[in-house]
Amino acid sequence: MNGLTRAEYAILGWLAVRPMSGYDLKHQIDGSIAFFWNEGFSTIYPALKRLSEANLISEVVTDDDGHPSRRVWKTTALGNRELSQWVSQPYSPTHTRNELLLKVFFGAFVERDVVRAQVESYRAEHVRLLQQLEEICQQVRARQATDDGAVYRRMTSDLGLKVFRATIAWCDDVLREIDDLEGG
Amino acid sequence: MNGLTRAEYAILGWLAVRPMSGYDLKHQIDGSIAFFWNEGFSTIYPALKRLSEANLISEVVTDDDGHPSRRVWKTTALGNRELSQWVSQPYSPTHTRNELLLKVFFGAFVERDVVRAQVESYRAEHVRLLQQLEEICQQVRARQATDDGAVYRRMTSDLGLKVFRATIAWCDDVLREIDDLEGG
DNA sequence: GATCGCATGTAAGTGGTTACATGATTTA
DNA sequence: TAAATCATGTAACCACTTACATGCGATC
């Protein structure tokens, strides 16, 4: 049966990288691609169910080391084909909804300091995100020597780095400009 | 009555900038903030209905110059207060879902050229977006002298420019790297 | 003995998209 | 007279989010 959701493809892809549980998936996603993709548990578990019903993934029997409820999944041959087919198809456009930008856009309707505070939060957030991503990047770089796929995974992180740095630079520009507004 | 959706706030904000119709709204949004926000007609018209029922906007009687079905809206005093209050509140985080990045992330499961083609599409898309945004930016810059709010609107475009340029640079890096992959 | 992390799921709600439906006016 | 643009709306769907529910194991 065809027509998986994006969430399902994301999960299928991760299981092709390495077999793991729903819980692992959540933490892998949060800990590496969170800046351009996220999933909640309530998406993951139903997705695993659907994927296994479609024979795209199968459960791995684990010598459960004291974790009785843990269920590990891996992709099937069919699943791998489905994945590579999806990767080959045209990507659908990204529609972002950036609330911070919208608030800046309507900045004229509030006090100058209000916009300033919002942009400072945004800057602080991105400084934090950048730090996290730099750590991730180092880890993936270390794995590049042995793991083929790690090259592609590192590339995506590189875009994150570029975008976060650009965003922080933008915040600095804006903060400076706001301070200079008619306040000579 | 409280608790507007983000879409409704976006529309309320635009009507505070300048009175216009639902149709105008759609084209204003597409033609200026599309890179970080978008709305469809099927969001806009119900939103206008709800906003007017909540007395946040009101219909402007126009001397209809041959356009009988055209309905123009403006914000009320209550609407302006609601807007500035919303702008002042903490922004909620942006969760992006970038399908292109996900496909690159799983690039190891397809031929090198497949990823290459995807990234080239992404590059072409962003070159186009950048051109469009540069035009918009010039227009907003021209308006800055007379219009107070235009300063903030220009700022948001500046982030778009920075991010698009960073993205194009990233695409170039990736394309070069892919070509160099074990292909000495 | 209590709290925290591990671990898996369900149920309800909703914001937003896709598709549908209609009609006037301008341009080719 | 045909097509494109202007213009407004409704209905159905669904993907994703929020909240809820449960229980084991390890640490403090």
mmCIF file with all atom_site columns, C-alpha atoms in Angstrom, chain B residues 16-142:
data_model
loop_
_atom_site.group_PDB
_atom_site.id
_atom_site.type_symbol
_atom_site.label_atom_id
_atom_site.label_alt_id
_atom_site.label_comp_id
_atom_site.label_asym_id
_atom_site.label_entity_id
_atom_site.label_seq_id
_atom_site.pdbx_PDB_ins_code
_atom_site.Cartn_x
_atom_site.Cartn_y
_atom_site.Cartn_z
_atom_site.occupancy
_atom_site.B_iso_or_equiv
_atom_site.pdbx_formal_charge
_atom_site.auth_seq_id
_atom_site.auth_comp_id
_atom_site.auth_asym_id
_atom_site.auth_atom_id
_atom_site.pdbx_PDB_model_num
ATOM 1   C CA . ALA B 1 16  ? -3.484  47.319 10.334  1.00 0.00 ? 16  ALA B CA 1
ATOM 2   C CA . VAL B 1 17  ? -0.825  48.199 7.772   1.00 0.00 ? 17  VAL B CA 1
ATOM 3   C CA . ARG B 1 18  ? -3.407  49.087 5.160   1.00 0.00 ? 18  ARG B CA 1
ATOM 4   C CA . PRO B 1 19  ? -7.118  48.347 4.568   1.00 0.00 ? 19  PRO B CA 1
ATOM 5   C CA . MET B 1 20  ? -7.653  45.769 1.846   1.00 0.00 ? 20  MET B CA 1
ATOM 6   C CA . SER B 1 21  ? -9.725  42.850 0.594   1.00 0.00 ? 21  SER B CA 1
ATOM 7   C CA . GLY B 1 22  ? -9.201  39.130 1.083   1.00 0.00 ? 22  GLY B CA 1
ATOM 8   C CA . TYR B 1 23  ? -7.921  38.918 -2.434  1.00 0.00 ? 23  TYR B CA 1
ATOM 9   C CA . ASP B 1 24  ? -5.441  41.737 -1.804  1.00 0.00 ? 24  ASP B CA 1
ATOM 10  C CA . LEU B 1 25  ? -4.289  40.020 1.380   1.00 0.00 ? 25  LEU B CA 1
ATOM 11  C CA . LYS B 1 26  ? -3.444  36.861 -0.495  1.00 0.00 ? 26  LYS B CA 1
ATOM 12  C CA . HIS B 1 27  ? -1.352  38.758 -3.029  1.00 0.00 ? 27  HIS B CA 1
ATOM 13  C CA . GLN B 1 28  ? 0.326   40.974 -0.454  1.00 0.00 ? 28  GLN B CA 1
ATOM 14  C CA . ILE B 1 29  ? 1.345   37.928 1.553   1.00 0.00 ? 29  ILE B CA 1
ATOM 15  C CA . ASP B 1 30  ? 2.537   35.999 -1.489  1.00 0.00 ? 30  ASP B CA 1
ATOM 16  C CA . GLY B 1 31  ? 4.413   39.029 -2.728  1.00 0.00 ? 31  GLY B CA 1
ATOM 17  C CA . SER B 1 32  ? 6.343   39.958 0.377   1.00 0.00 ? 32  SER B CA 1
ATOM 18  C CA . ILE B 1 33  ? 6.376   37.590 3.337   1.00 0.00 ? 33  ILE B CA 1
ATOM 19  C CA . ALA B 1 34  ? 5.933   34.338 1.417   1.00 0.00 ? 34  ALA B CA 1
ATOM 20  C CA . PHE B 1 35  ? 9.386   33.172 2.405   1.00 0.00 ? 35  PHE B CA 1
ATOM 21  C CA . PHE B 1 36  ? 8.376   32.887 6.043   1.00 0.00 ? 36  PHE B CA 1
ATOM 22  C CA . TRP B 1 37  ? 4.589   32.923 5.970   1.00 0.00 ? 37  TRP B CA 1
ATOM 23  C CA . ASN B 1 38  ? 1.757   31.932 3.662   1.00 0.00 ? 38  ASN B CA 1
ATOM 24  C CA . GLU B 1 39  ? -1.987  31.808 3.662   1.00 0.00 ? 39  GLU B CA 1
ATOM 25  C CA . GLY B 1 40  ? -4.515  30.336 1.272   1.00 0.00 ? 40  GLY B CA 1
ATOM 26  C CA . PHE B 1 41  ? -7.869  31.839 0.339   1.00 0.00 ? 41  PHE B CA 1
ATOM 27  C CA . SER B 1 42  ? -9.576  29.150 2.344   1.00 0.00 ? 42  SER B CA 1
ATOM 28  C CA . THR B 1 43  ? -7.862  30.412 5.471   1.00 0.00 ? 43  THR B CA 1
ATOM 29  C CA . ILE B 1 44  ? -8.283  34.088 4.669   1.00 0.00 ? 44  ILE B CA 1
ATOM 30  C CA . TYR B 1 45  ? -12.022 34.325 4.080   1.00 0.00 ? 45  TYR B CA 1
ATOM 31  C CA . PRO B 1 46  ? -13.123 32.431 7.211   1.00 0.00 ? 46  PRO B CA 1
ATOM 32  C CA . ALA B 1 47  ? -10.544 34.436 9.160   1.00 0.00 ? 47  ALA B CA 1
ATOM 33  C CA . LEU B 1 48  ? -12.024 37.727 7.947   1.00 0.00 ? 48  LEU B CA 1
ATOM 34  C CA . LYS B 1 49  ? -15.452 36.505 9.006   1.00 0.00 ? 49  LYS B CA 1
ATOM 35  C CA . ARG B 1 50  ? -14.258 35.557 12.499  1.00 0.00 ? 50  ARG B CA 1
ATOM 36  C CA . LEU B 1 51  ? -12.259 38.763 12.951  1.00 0.00 ? 51  LEU B CA 1
ATOM 37  C CA . SER B 1 52  ? -15.235 40.928 12.025  1.00 0.00 ? 52  SER B CA 1
ATOM 38  C CA . GLU B 1 53  ? -17.534 38.942 14.314  1.00 0.00 ? 53  GLU B CA 1
ATOM 39  C CA . ALA B 1 54  ? -15.068 39.646 17.115  1.00 0.00 ? 54  ALA B CA 1
ATOM 40  C CA . ASN B 1 55  ? -15.145 43.347 16.191  1.00 0.00 ? 55  ASN B CA 1
ATOM 41  C CA . LEU B 1 56  ? -11.438 43.352 15.508  1.00 0.00 ? 56  LEU B CA 1
ATOM 42  C CA . ILE B 1 57  ? -11.945 44.426 11.913  1.00 0.00 ? 57  ILE B CA 1
ATOM 43  C CA . SER B 1 58  ? -14.767 46.200 10.095  1.00 0.00 ? 58  SER B CA 1
ATOM 44  C CA . GLU B 1 59  ? -15.839 46.448 6.505   1.00 0.00 ? 59  GLU B CA 1
ATOM 45  C CA . VAL B 1 60  ? -15.022 49.612 4.582   1.00 0.00 ? 60  VAL B CA 1
ATOM 46  C CA . VAL B 1 61  ? -17.676 50.913 2.278   1.00 0.00 ? 61  VAL B CA 1
ATOM 47  C CA . THR B 1 62  ? -16.050 51.458 -1.093  1.00 0.00 ? 62  THR B CA 1
ATOM 48  C CA . ASP B 1 63  ? -17.283 53.401 -4.081  1.00 0.00 ? 63  ASP B CA 1
ATOM 49  C CA . ASP B 1 64  ? -17.173 50.221 -6.115  1.00 0.00 ? 64  ASP B CA 1
ATOM 50  C CA . ASP B 1 65  ? -15.638 51.030 -9.446  1.00 0.00 ? 65  ASP B CA 1
ATOM 51  C CA . GLY B 1 66  ? -17.090 48.125 -11.373 1.00 0.00 ? 66  GLY B CA 1
ATOM 52  C CA . HIS B 1 67  ? -16.028 45.517 -8.820  1.00 0.00 ? 67  HIS B CA 1
ATOM 53  C CA . PRO B 1 68  ? -19.310 44.650 -7.158  1.00 0.00 ? 68  PRO B CA 1
ATOM 54  C CA . SER B 1 69  ? -18.143 41.694 -5.123  1.00 0.00 ? 69  SER B CA 1
ATOM 55  C CA . ARG B 1 70  ? -15.073 43.324 -3.630  1.00 0.00 ? 70  ARG B CA 1
ATOM 56  C CA . ARG B 1 71  ? -15.079 43.663 0.200   1.00 0.00 ? 71  ARG B CA 1
ATOM 57  C CA . VAL B 1 72  ? -12.450 45.846 1.853   1.00 0.00 ? 72  VAL B CA 1
ATOM 58  C CA . TRP B 1 73  ? -11.579 45.492 5.541   1.00 0.00 ? 73  TRP B CA 1
ATOM 59  C CA . LYS B 1 74  ? -9.749  47.608 8.111   1.00 0.00 ? 74  LYS B CA 1
ATOM 60  C CA . THR B 1 75  ? -8.811  47.091 11.740  1.00 0.00 ? 75  THR B CA 1
ATOM 61  C CA . THR B 1 76  ? -10.895 48.580 14.539  1.00 0.00 ? 76  THR B CA 1
ATOM 62  C CA . ALA B 1 77  ? -9.420  50.255 17.634  1.00 0.00 ? 77  ALA B CA 1
ATOM 63  C CA . LEU B 1 78  ? -10.021 46.972 19.454  1.00 0.00 ? 78  LEU B CA 1
ATOM 64  C CA . GLY B 1 79  ? -8.243  45.117 16.671  1.00 0.00 ? 79  GLY B CA 1
ATOM 65  C CA . ASN B 1 80  ? -5.220  47.376 16.902  1.00 0.00 ? 80  ASN B CA 1
ATOM 66  C CA . ARG B 1 81  ? -4.981  46.754 20.641  1.00 0.00 ? 81  ARG B CA 1
ATOM 67  C CA . GLU B 1 82  ? -5.306  43.008 20.138  1.00 0.00 ? 82  GLU B CA 1
ATOM 68  C CA . LEU B 1 83  ? -2.562  43.128 17.531  1.00 0.00 ? 83  LEU B CA 1
ATOM 69  C CA . SER B 1 84  ? -0.056  45.064 19.600  1.00 0.00 ? 84  SER B CA 1
ATOM 70  C CA . GLN B 1 85  ? -0.733  42.798 22.529  1.00 0.00 ? 85  GLN B CA 1
ATOM 71  C CA . TRP B 1 86  ? -0.012  39.739 20.409  1.00 0.00 ? 86  TRP B CA 1
ATOM 72  C CA . VAL B 1 87  ? 3.205   41.217 19.010  1.00 0.00 ? 87  VAL B CA 1
ATOM 73  C CA . SER B 1 88  ? 4.359   41.810 22.587  1.00 0.00 ? 88  SER B CA 1
ATOM 74  C CA . GLN B 1 89  ? 3.780   38.246 23.721  1.00 0.00 ? 89  GLN B CA 1
ATOM 75  C CA . PRO B 1 90  ? 6.571   35.637 23.454  1.00 0.00 ? 90  PRO B CA 1
ATOM 76  C CA . TYR B 1 91  ? 6.748   34.129 19.991  1.00 0.00 ? 91  TYR B CA 1
ATOM 77  C CA . SER B 1 92  ? 6.084   30.432 19.705  1.00 0.00 ? 92  SER B CA 1
ATOM 78  C CA . PRO B 1 93  ? 8.914   28.358 18.229  1.00 0.00 ? 93  PRO B CA 1
ATOM 79  C CA . THR B 1 94  ? 9.170   27.673 14.515  1.00 0.00 ? 94  THR B CA 1
ATOM 80  C CA . HIS B 1 95  ? 8.995   24.030 13.600  1.00 0.00 ? 95  HIS B CA 1
ATOM 81  C CA . THR B 1 96  ? 10.167  23.591 10.087  1.00 0.00 ? 96  THR B CA 1
ATOM 82  C CA . ARG B 1 97  ? 9.896   20.414 8.066   1.00 0.00 ? 97  ARG B CA 1
ATOM 83  C CA . ASN B 1 98  ? 12.398  20.599 5.268   1.00 0.00 ? 98  ASN B CA 1
ATOM 84  C CA . GLU B 1 99  ? 11.850  17.655 2.980   1.00 0.00 ? 99  GLU B CA 1
ATOM 85  C CA . LEU B 1 100 ? 14.852  18.420 0.782   1.00 0.00 ? 100 LEU B CA 1
ATOM 86  C CA . LEU B 1 101 ? 17.167  18.262 3.777   1.00 0.00 ? 101 LEU B CA 1
ATOM 87  C CA . LEU B 1 102 ? 15.620  14.998 4.868   1.00 0.00 ? 102 LEU B CA 1
ATOM 88  C CA . LYS B 1 103 ? 16.273  13.543 1.443   1.00 0.00 ? 103 LYS B CA 1
ATOM 89  C CA . VAL B 1 104 ? 19.883  14.687 1.503   1.00 0.00 ? 104 VAL B CA 1
ATOM 90  C CA . PHE B 1 105 ? 20.162  13.238 4.996   1.00 0.00 ? 105 PHE B CA 1
ATOM 91  C CA . PHE B 1 106 ? 19.196  9.842  3.586   1.00 0.00 ? 106 PHE B CA 1
ATOM 92  C CA . GLY B 1 107 ? 21.330  10.390 0.509   1.00 0.00 ? 107 GLY B CA 1
ATOM 93  C CA . ALA B 1 108 ? 23.388  7.246  1.054   1.00 0.00 ? 108 ALA B CA 1
ATOM 94  C CA . PHE B 1 109 ? 20.436  5.104  -0.003  1.00 0.00 ? 109 PHE B CA 1
ATOM 95  C CA . VAL B 1 110 ? 20.357  6.381  -3.579  1.00 0.00 ? 110 VAL B CA 1
ATOM 96  C CA . GLU B 1 111 ? 22.773  7.033  -6.417  1.00 0.00 ? 111 GLU B CA 1
ATOM 97  C CA . ARG B 1 112 ? 25.040  10.019 -6.060  1.00 0.00 ? 112 ARG B CA 1
ATOM 98  C CA . ASP B 1 113 ? 23.455  11.745 -9.055  1.00 0.00 ? 113 ASP B CA 1
ATOM 99  C CA . VAL B 1 114 ? 20.005  11.551 -7.524  1.00 0.00 ? 114 VAL B CA 1
ATOM 100 C CA . VAL B 1 115 ? 21.072  13.619 -4.548  1.00 0.00 ? 115 VAL B CA 1
ATOM 101 C CA . ARG B 1 116 ? 22.944  15.903 -6.881  1.00 0.00 ? 116 ARG B CA 1
ATOM 102 C CA . ALA B 1 117 ? 19.818  16.580 -8.922  1.00 0.00 ? 117 ALA B CA 1
ATOM 103 C CA . GLN B 1 118 ? 17.768  17.290 -5.814  1.00 0.00 ? 118 GLN B CA 1
ATOM 104 C CA . VAL B 1 119 ? 20.309  19.800 -4.538  1.00 0.00 ? 119 VAL B CA 1
ATOM 105 C CA . GLU B 1 120 ? 20.483  21.476 -7.939  1.00 0.00 ? 120 GLU B CA 1
ATOM 106 C CA . SER B 1 121 ? 16.713  21.931 -7.897  1.00 0.00 ? 121 SER B CA 1
ATOM 107 C CA . TYR B 1 122 ? 16.979  23.385 -4.434  1.00 0.00 ? 122 TYR B CA 1
ATOM 108 C CA . ARG B 1 123 ? 19.682  25.767 -5.612  1.00 0.00 ? 123 ARG B CA 1
ATOM 109 C CA . ALA B 1 124 ? 17.688  26.877 -8.637  1.00 0.00 ? 124 ALA B CA 1
ATOM 110 C CA . GLU B 1 125 ? 14.652  27.433 -6.442  1.00 0.00 ? 125 GLU B CA 1
ATOM 111 C CA . HIS B 1 126 ? 16.615  29.630 -4.073  1.00 0.00 ? 126 HIS B CA 1
ATOM 112 C CA . VAL B 1 127 ? 18.250  31.628 -6.840  1.00 0.00 ? 127 VAL B CA 1
ATOM 113 C CA . ARG B 1 128 ? 14.770  32.436 -8.048  1.00 0.00 ? 128 ARG B CA 1
ATOM 114 C CA . LEU B 1 129 ? 13.514  33.239 -4.551  1.00 0.00 ? 129 LEU B CA 1
ATOM 115 C CA . LEU B 1 130 ? 16.511  35.478 -3.965  1.00 0.00 ? 130 LEU B CA 1
ATOM 116 C CA . GLN B 1 131 ? 15.856  37.480 -7.117  1.00 0.00 ? 131 GLN B CA 1
ATOM 117 C CA . GLN B 1 132 ? 12.225  37.975 -6.146  1.00 0.00 ? 132 GLN B CA 1
ATOM 118 C CA . LEU B 1 133 ? 13.149  39.035 -2.655  1.00 0.00 ? 133 LEU B CA 1
ATOM 119 C CA . GLU B 1 134 ? 15.752  41.488 -3.896  1.00 0.00 ? 134 GLU B CA 1
ATOM 120 C CA . GLU B 1 135 ? 13.058  43.229 -5.912  1.00 0.00 ? 135 GLU B CA 1
ATOM 121 C CA . ILE B 1 136 ? 10.717  43.319 -2.946  1.00 0.00 ? 136 ILE B CA 1
ATOM 122 C CA . CYS B 1 137 ? 13.527  44.672 -0.801  1.00 0.00 ? 137 CYS B CA 1
ATOM 123 C CA . GLN B 1 138 ? 14.163  47.565 -3.155  1.00 0.00 ? 138 GLN B CA 1
ATOM 124 C CA . GLN B 1 139 ? 10.492  48.480 -3.123  1.00 0.00 ? 139 GLN B CA 1
ATOM 125 C CA . VAL B 1 140 ? 10.309  48.442 0.654   1.00 0.00 ? 140 VAL B CA 1
ATOM 126 C CA . ARG B 1 141 ? 13.516  50.440 0.923   1.00 0.00 ? 141 ARG B CA 1
ATOM 127 C CA . ALA B 1 142 ? 11.998  53.111 -1.303  1.00 0.00 ? 142 ALA B CA 1
#
